[in-house]
Each structure stands twice: as structure tokens, then as C-alpha cells.
Amino acid sequence: MEYYLKDKKVNLIINKKLSKKNLTLTIDDDMNIVINSNYFITNKYIYNFIDINKDKIIKMLDSKLKEKEYYFLGKKIEKVDNYDEFLKKNIKKYTELIIDDIVNNFTYSLPKFTIRYRKMKTRWGVCNNKLKVITLNTLLIKKDLKYLNYVIVHELSHFIYQNHSKDFWNVVEENCKDYKRIRKDLKNGNY
């Protein structure tokens, strides 16, 4: 069904099930707004819910649209075949270019470690201190190199402190002076 959201025409799909307890709203890959709700929730209630949350929904739509665009090093690029493989190949290449400089200038001595790459939904990087492995999200290469640099410094700092204490953040700051702004931009999606 077509629905207008602040002058934007969107498709609305409403699925009602007896087994569903809550009302959930998602955006599918075709940019449809999908509402899953209990069978007894009225359409009037659903439309009211959409109207109350229209700003959030528009933000969700914009975010989903941005996911579909192709970026490399912070710039929009033409469509690339096998984009995920392209990102993985290039994050390896660019990490190899900057890692020695980061490690050599790091203010603490670091253990020998390996770097792995994979696409992750909720994290930019992970440090496994026991195995001495850093895993970087391949999506980082979509952004400017300063974000990759920050995440590498952040994960290397976990070899010194395995938490997010004040001491940990001091190590991060010593090795990435602008980390607060970069971290904030990453969290807010401003890149």
C-alpha cells in the first residue's frame, strides 16, 4: 500500500499475526516500510504510530539508502561488481600502507599480532588479546582513512588495557590526538 510520509511516497507493508506481541517497524532492501504487529492492533493505531515516529522513519530510510550507495575512502564511487570483495581487498591494501607507521609511532610496546578482516554489522573493530588478533570491519574503507587509523589505534590500545578505562582512553589519545571527534563522527554516521 502506498503511504505519504512528509511528501515522500513510500510503500507500506503491514503483517498481522496472532503470535506477534509487539509492533515492530523495519525497512526492507526494497525500501518498503514493513510493520509487523499483533492481529488485533488496528490500522488506525499503526498509522498513528507511523505519524508519531515519522522523523525517525525518514532517518531510517535515509540511512538505508546510504547503505545502498557505493563509497570508497569517503567519496561516492560508481557501482562496483562484487563490492564486498572490493572493500576487503582495499582495506587490506590500505591497512598494510599505514600499519607500520602506526605501530612504530605507538607510545607503548606492542606484542606481535595479526590482522583479520570481515564485514560486521555492529562493530568497527575487535581485539582478541588472548590470540593477539585484531579484526577490522571491511566497511571502514568506505570512509576517510582517519577512521581506519583511529580504529586501528583503538584496537591496539586494547593490548595495553583490556577495558575502556580512563587509562585506556589516555593511550588512545596519545596515539590519535583527534580521537574524540573521529569517534563521535563514527557513532553519528557523519563521515
PDB file of C-alpha atoms in Angstrom:
ATOM      1  CA  MET A   1       0.000   0.000   0.000  1.00  0.00           C
ATOM      2  CA  GLU A   2       1.261   3.496  -0.796  1.00  0.00           C
ATOM      3  CA  TYR A   3       1.708   5.900   2.082  1.00  0.00           C
ATOM      4  CA  TYR A   4       2.882   9.510   2.232  1.00  0.00           C
ATOM      5  CA  LEU A   5       5.477  10.436   4.800  1.00  0.00           C
ATOM      6  CA  LYS A   6       6.311  14.169   4.746  1.00  0.00           C
ATOM      7  CA  ASP A   7       5.698  14.402   0.975  1.00  0.00           C
ATOM      8  CA  LYS A   8       7.665  11.187   0.371  1.00  0.00           C
ATOM      9  CA  LYS A   9       5.717   8.374  -1.215  1.00  0.00           C
ATOM     10  CA  VAL A  10       6.662   5.040   0.357  1.00  0.00           C
ATOM     11  CA  ASN A  11       5.312   1.517   0.227  1.00  0.00           C
ATOM     12  CA  LEU A  12       3.873   0.250   3.467  1.00  0.00           C
ATOM     13  CA  ILE A  13       3.568  -3.466   4.186  1.00  0.00           C
ATOM     14  CA  ILE A  14       1.538  -4.467   7.233  1.00  0.00           C
ATOM     15  CA  ASN A  15       1.833  -8.034   8.514  1.00  0.00           C
ATOM     16  CA  LYS A  16      -0.536  -9.052  11.296  1.00  0.00           C
ATOM     17  CA  LYS A  17      -0.082 -12.250  13.272  1.00  0.00           C
ATOM     18  CA  LEU A  18      -1.764 -13.623  16.360  1.00  0.00           C
ATOM     19  CA  SER A  19       1.584 -14.771  17.715  1.00  0.00           C
ATOM     20  CA  LYS A  20       3.173 -11.310  17.454  1.00  0.00           C
ATOM     21  CA  LYS A  21       3.293  -9.484  20.797  1.00  0.00           C
ATOM     22  CA  ASN A  22       4.846  -6.152  19.818  1.00  0.00           C
ATOM     23  CA  LEU A  23       4.632  -3.731  16.950  1.00  0.00           C
ATOM     24  CA  THR A  24       7.921  -3.560  15.018  1.00  0.00           C
ATOM     25  CA  LEU A  25       8.924  -1.374  12.119  1.00  0.00           C
ATOM     26  CA  THR A  26      11.755  -2.188   9.704  1.00  0.00           C
ATOM     27  CA  ILE A  27      12.917  -1.033   6.291  1.00  0.00           C
ATOM     28  CA  ASP A  28      13.483  -3.877   3.837  1.00  0.00           C
ATOM     29  CA  ASP A  29      16.021  -3.970   0.990  1.00  0.00           C
ATOM     30  CA  ASP A  30      13.426  -2.615  -1.463  1.00  0.00           C
ATOM     31  CA  MET A  31      12.907   0.464   0.762  1.00  0.00           C
ATOM     32  CA  ASN A  32       9.458  -0.690   1.912  1.00  0.00           C
ATOM     33  CA  ILE A  33       8.322   0.151   5.428  1.00  0.00           C
ATOM     34  CA  VAL A  34       7.403  -3.185   6.992  1.00  0.00           C
ATOM     35  CA  ILE A  35       5.170  -3.215  10.060  1.00  0.00           C
ATOM     36  CA  ASN A  36       4.761  -6.461  11.981  1.00  0.00           C
ATOM     37  CA  SER A  37       2.065  -6.357  14.625  1.00  0.00           C
ATOM     38  CA  ASN A  38      -0.433  -8.355  16.603  1.00  0.00           C
ATOM     39  CA  TYR A  39      -3.567  -9.238  14.657  1.00  0.00           C
ATOM     40  CA  PHE A  40      -5.777  -7.154  16.960  1.00  0.00           C
ATOM     41  CA  ILE A  41      -3.880  -3.875  16.616  1.00  0.00           C
ATOM     42  CA  THR A  42      -5.971  -1.556  14.451  1.00  0.00           C
ATOM     43  CA  ASN A  43      -4.703   0.102  11.296  1.00  0.00           C
ATOM     44  CA  LYS A  44      -5.607   3.449  12.860  1.00  0.00           C
ATOM     45  CA  TYR A  45      -3.188   2.702  15.712  1.00  0.00           C
ATOM     46  CA  ILE A  46      -0.483   1.699  13.204  1.00  0.00           C
ATOM     47  CA  TYR A  47      -0.912   4.902  11.151  1.00  0.00           C
ATOM     48  CA  ASN A  48      -0.806   6.956  14.340  1.00  0.00           C
ATOM     49  CA  PHE A  49       2.401   5.135  15.341  1.00  0.00           C
ATOM     50  CA  ILE A  50       3.930   5.989  11.946  1.00  0.00           C
ATOM     51  CA  ASP A  51       2.905   9.658  12.221  1.00  0.00           C
ATOM     52  CA  ILE A  52       4.378   9.983  15.711  1.00  0.00           C
ATOM     53  CA  ASN A  53       7.656   8.400  14.562  1.00  0.00           C
ATOM     54  CA  LYS A  54       7.851   9.913  11.057  1.00  0.00           C
ATOM     55  CA  ASP A  55      11.146  11.751  11.709  1.00  0.00           C
ATOM     56  CA  LYS A  56      12.801   8.557  12.942  1.00  0.00           C
ATOM     57  CA  ILE A  57      11.396   6.616   9.990  1.00  0.00           C
ATOM     58  CA  ILE A  58      12.705   9.173   7.486  1.00  0.00           C
ATOM     59  CA  LYS A  59      16.120   8.930   9.161  1.00  0.00           C
ATOM     60  CA  MET A  60      15.932   5.117   8.867  1.00  0.00           C
ATOM     61  CA  LEU A  61      15.030   5.412   5.169  1.00  0.00           C
ATOM     62  CA  ASP A  62      17.917   7.819   4.525  1.00  0.00           C
ATOM     63  CA  SER A  63      20.319   5.518   6.353  1.00  0.00           C
ATOM     64  CA  LYS A  64      19.134   2.502   4.352  1.00  0.00           C
ATOM     65  CA  LEU A  65      19.504   4.487   1.125  1.00  0.00           C
ATOM     66  CA  LYS A  66      23.059   5.465   2.077  1.00  0.00           C
ATOM     67  CA  GLU A  67      23.882   1.774   2.637  1.00  0.00           C
ATOM     68  CA  LYS A  68      22.959   1.104  -0.981  1.00  0.00           C
ATOM     69  CA  GLU A  69      25.384   3.734  -2.282  1.00  0.00           C
ATOM     70  CA  TYR A  70      28.967   2.862  -3.126  1.00  0.00           C
ATOM     71  CA  TYR A  71      31.688   4.678  -1.192  1.00  0.00           C
ATOM     72  CA  PHE A  72      35.459   4.346  -1.085  1.00  0.00           C
ATOM     73  CA  LEU A  73      37.732   6.441   1.157  1.00  0.00           C
ATOM     74  CA  GLY A  74      34.872   8.816   1.941  1.00  0.00           C
ATOM     75  CA  LYS A  75      33.919   9.518  -1.665  1.00  0.00           C
ATOM     76  CA  LYS A  76      30.938   8.256  -3.635  1.00  0.00           C
ATOM     77  CA  ILE A  77      32.006   5.986  -6.497  1.00  0.00           C
ATOM     78  CA  GLU A  78      30.358   4.242  -9.429  1.00  0.00           C
ATOM     79  CA  LYS A  79      28.851   0.801  -8.879  1.00  0.00           C
ATOM     80  CA  VAL A  80      31.485  -1.886  -8.342  1.00  0.00           C
ATOM     81  CA  ASP A  81      30.880  -5.550  -9.117  1.00  0.00           C
ATOM     82  CA  ASN A  82      31.356  -7.687  -6.007  1.00  0.00           C
ATOM     83  CA  TYR A  83      31.548  -4.615  -3.758  1.00  0.00           C
ATOM     84  CA  ASP A  84      32.202  -6.609  -0.562  1.00  0.00           C
ATOM     85  CA  GLU A  85      35.254  -8.272  -2.126  1.00  0.00           C
ATOM     86  CA  PHE A  86      36.422  -4.870  -3.413  1.00  0.00           C
ATOM     87  CA  LEU A  87      36.198  -3.457   0.140  1.00  0.00           C
ATOM     88  CA  LYS A  88      38.042  -6.423   1.663  1.00  0.00           C
ATOM     89  CA  LYS A  89      40.862  -6.241  -0.890  1.00  0.00           C
ATOM     90  CA  ASN A  90      41.287  -2.495  -0.431  1.00  0.00           C
ATOM     91  CA  ILE A  91      41.118  -2.418   3.368  1.00  0.00           C
ATOM     92  CA  LYS A  92      43.960  -4.958   3.372  1.00  0.00           C
ATOM     93  CA  LYS A  93      45.935  -2.818   0.937  1.00  0.00           C
ATOM     94  CA  TYR A  94      45.446   0.446   2.842  1.00  0.00           C
ATOM     95  CA  THR A  95      45.981  -1.151   6.257  1.00  0.00           C
ATOM     96  CA  GLU A  96      49.321  -2.513   5.037  1.00  0.00           C
ATOM     97  CA  LEU A  97      50.267   1.016   3.929  1.00  0.00           C
ATOM     98  CA  ILE A  98      49.590   2.628   7.326  1.00  0.00           C
ATOM     99  CA  ILE A  99      50.061  -0.110   9.941  1.00  0.00           C
ATOM    100  CA  ASP A 100      53.872   0.089  10.177  1.00  0.00           C
ATOM    101  CA  ASP A 101      53.724   3.831  10.752  1.00  0.00           C
ATOM    102  CA  ILE A 102      51.063   3.439  13.451  1.00  0.00           C
ATOM    103  CA  VAL A 103      52.944   0.628  15.232  1.00  0.00           C
ATOM    104  CA  ASN A 104      56.340   2.380  15.013  1.00  0.00           C
ATOM    105  CA  ASN A 105      54.910   5.598  16.472  1.00  0.00           C
ATOM    106  CA  PHE A 106      52.805   3.871  19.134  1.00  0.00           C
ATOM    107  CA  THR A 107      53.736   5.110  22.611  1.00  0.00           C
ATOM    108  CA  TYR A 108      53.835   1.609  24.139  1.00  0.00           C
ATOM    109  CA  SER A 109      55.499  -1.597  23.020  1.00  0.00           C
ATOM    110  CA  LEU A 110      53.076  -3.955  21.330  1.00  0.00           C
ATOM    111  CA  PRO A 111      53.023  -7.749  21.026  1.00  0.00           C
ATOM    112  CA  LYS A 112      53.311  -9.440  17.657  1.00  0.00           C
ATOM    113  CA  PHE A 113      49.766  -9.571  16.279  1.00  0.00           C
ATOM    114  CA  THR A 114      47.827 -10.435  13.160  1.00  0.00           C
ATOM    115  CA  ILE A 115      45.028  -8.549  11.437  1.00  0.00           C
ATOM    116  CA  ARG A 116      41.896 -10.125  10.020  1.00  0.00           C
ATOM    117  CA  TYR A 117      39.133  -8.519   8.005  1.00  0.00           C
ATOM    118  CA  ARG A 118      35.419  -9.165   7.833  1.00  0.00           C
ATOM    119  CA  LYS A 119      32.151  -7.346   7.356  1.00  0.00           C
ATOM    120  CA  MET A 120      30.477  -6.690  10.716  1.00  0.00           C
ATOM    121  CA  LYS A 121      27.138  -5.074  11.498  1.00  0.00           C
ATOM    122  CA  THR A 122      27.740  -3.668  14.971  1.00  0.00           C
ATOM    123  CA  ARG A 123      31.479  -3.118  15.415  1.00  0.00           C
ATOM    124  CA  TRP A 124      34.259  -1.308  13.602  1.00  0.00           C
ATOM    125  CA  GLY A 125      36.968  -3.463  15.130  1.00  0.00           C
ATOM    126  CA  VAL A 126      37.628  -6.206  17.656  1.00  0.00           C
ATOM    127  CA  CYS A 127      40.762  -7.060  19.621  1.00  0.00           C
ATOM    128  CA  ASN A 128      41.277 -10.628  20.808  1.00  0.00           C
ATOM    129  CA  ASN A 129      44.055 -10.147  23.342  1.00  0.00           C
ATOM    130  CA  LYS A 130      44.437 -13.860  24.039  1.00  0.00           C
ATOM    131  CA  LEU A 131      45.032 -14.784  20.377  1.00  0.00           C
ATOM    132  CA  LYS A 132      46.756 -11.442  19.578  1.00  0.00           C
ATOM    133  CA  VAL A 133      44.367 -10.829  16.681  1.00  0.00           C
ATOM    134  CA  ILE A 134      42.727  -7.598  15.576  1.00  0.00           C
ATOM    135  CA  THR A 135      39.675  -7.907  13.334  1.00  0.00           C
ATOM    136  CA  LEU A 136      38.739  -4.853  11.272  1.00  0.00           C
ATOM    137  CA  ASN A 137      35.347  -4.228   9.687  1.00  0.00           C
ATOM    138  CA  THR A 138      35.758  -4.101   5.901  1.00  0.00           C
ATOM    139  CA  LEU A 139      33.170  -1.289   5.779  1.00  0.00           C
ATOM    140  CA  LEU A 140      35.769   1.065   7.332  1.00  0.00           C
ATOM    141  CA  ILE A 141      37.406   1.553   3.923  1.00  0.00           C
ATOM    142  CA  LYS A 142      34.198   3.247   2.732  1.00  0.00           C
ATOM    143  CA  LYS A 143      35.189   6.152   4.987  1.00  0.00           C
ATOM    144  CA  ASP A 144      38.149   8.509   5.074  1.00  0.00           C
ATOM    145  CA  LEU A 145      41.436   6.896   6.182  1.00  0.00           C
ATOM    146  CA  LYS A 146      41.417   8.766   9.504  1.00  0.00           C
ATOM    147  CA  TYR A 147      38.598   6.442  10.666  1.00  0.00           C
ATOM    148  CA  LEU A 148      40.620   3.336   9.801  1.00  0.00           C
ATOM    149  CA  ASN A 149      43.611   4.888  11.568  1.00  0.00           C
ATOM    150  CA  TYR A 150      41.530   5.588  14.699  1.00  0.00           C
ATOM    151  CA  VAL A 151      40.020   2.082  14.851  1.00  0.00           C
ATOM    152  CA  ILE A 152      43.469   0.507  14.487  1.00  0.00           C
ATOM    153  CA  VAL A 153      44.821   2.700  17.316  1.00  0.00           C
ATOM    154  CA  HIS A 154      41.751   1.877  19.433  1.00  0.00           C
ATOM    155  CA  GLU A 155      42.198  -1.864  18.964  1.00  0.00           C
ATOM    156  CA  LEU A 156      45.988  -1.715  19.516  1.00  0.00           C
ATOM    157  CA  SER A 157      45.313   0.133  22.774  1.00  0.00           C
ATOM    158  CA  HIS A 158      43.422  -2.943  23.975  1.00  0.00           C
ATOM    159  CA  PHE A 159      46.756  -4.784  24.041  1.00  0.00           C
ATOM    160  CA  ILE A 160      47.752  -2.312  26.779  1.00  0.00           C
ATOM    161  CA  TYR A 161      44.386  -2.082  28.617  1.00  0.00           C
ATOM    162  CA  GLN A 162      41.649  -4.655  28.039  1.00  0.00           C
ATOM    163  CA  ASN A 163      38.878  -2.243  29.002  1.00  0.00           C
ATOM    164  CA  HIS A 164      37.657   1.278  28.309  1.00  0.00           C
ATOM    165  CA  SER A 165      39.065   2.876  31.456  1.00  0.00           C
ATOM    166  CA  LYS A 166      40.473   6.392  31.674  1.00  0.00           C
ATOM    167  CA  ASP A 167      43.962   4.900  31.234  1.00  0.00           C
ATOM    168  CA  PHE A 168      42.817   3.174  28.048  1.00  0.00           C
ATOM    169  CA  TRP A 169      41.471   6.429  26.588  1.00  0.00           C
ATOM    170  CA  ASN A 170      44.719   8.194  27.534  1.00  0.00           C
ATOM    171  CA  VAL A 171      46.637   5.643  25.433  1.00  0.00           C
ATOM    172  CA  VAL A 172      44.225   6.200  22.537  1.00  0.00           C
ATOM    173  CA  GLU A 173      44.640   9.981  22.833  1.00  0.00           C
ATOM    174  CA  GLU A 174      48.445   9.742  22.906  1.00  0.00           C
ATOM    175  CA  ASN A 175      48.331   7.881  19.597  1.00  0.00           C
ATOM    176  CA  CYS A 176      45.382   9.596  17.916  1.00  0.00           C
ATOM    177  CA  LYS A 177      45.039  13.195  19.113  1.00  0.00           C
ATOM    178  CA  ASP A 178      41.714  13.839  17.364  1.00  0.00           C
ATOM    179  CA  TYR A 179      40.086  10.599  18.530  1.00  0.00           C
ATOM    180  CA  LYS A 180      37.108  12.238  20.306  1.00  0.00           C
ATOM    181  CA  ARG A 181      35.815  13.965  17.171  1.00  0.00           C
ATOM    182  CA  ILE A 182      36.543  10.946  14.964  1.00  0.00           C
ATOM    183  CA  ARG A 183      34.774   8.622  17.408  1.00  0.00           C
ATOM    184  CA  LYS A 184      31.786  10.964  17.615  1.00  0.00           C
ATOM    185  CA  ASP A 185      31.577  11.157  13.801  1.00  0.00           C
ATOM    186  CA  LEU A 186      31.683   7.359  13.540  1.00  0.00           C
ATOM    187  CA  LYS A 187      28.920   6.989  16.137  1.00  0.00           C
ATOM    188  CA  ASN A 188      26.701   9.607  14.478  1.00  0.00           C
ATOM    189  CA  GLY A 189      27.354   8.401  10.945  1.00  0.00           C
ATOM    190  CA  ASN A 190      28.981  11.729   9.943  1.00  0.00           C
ATOM    191  CA  TYR A 191      31.712  10.645   7.610  1.00  0.00           C
TER     192      TYR A 191
END
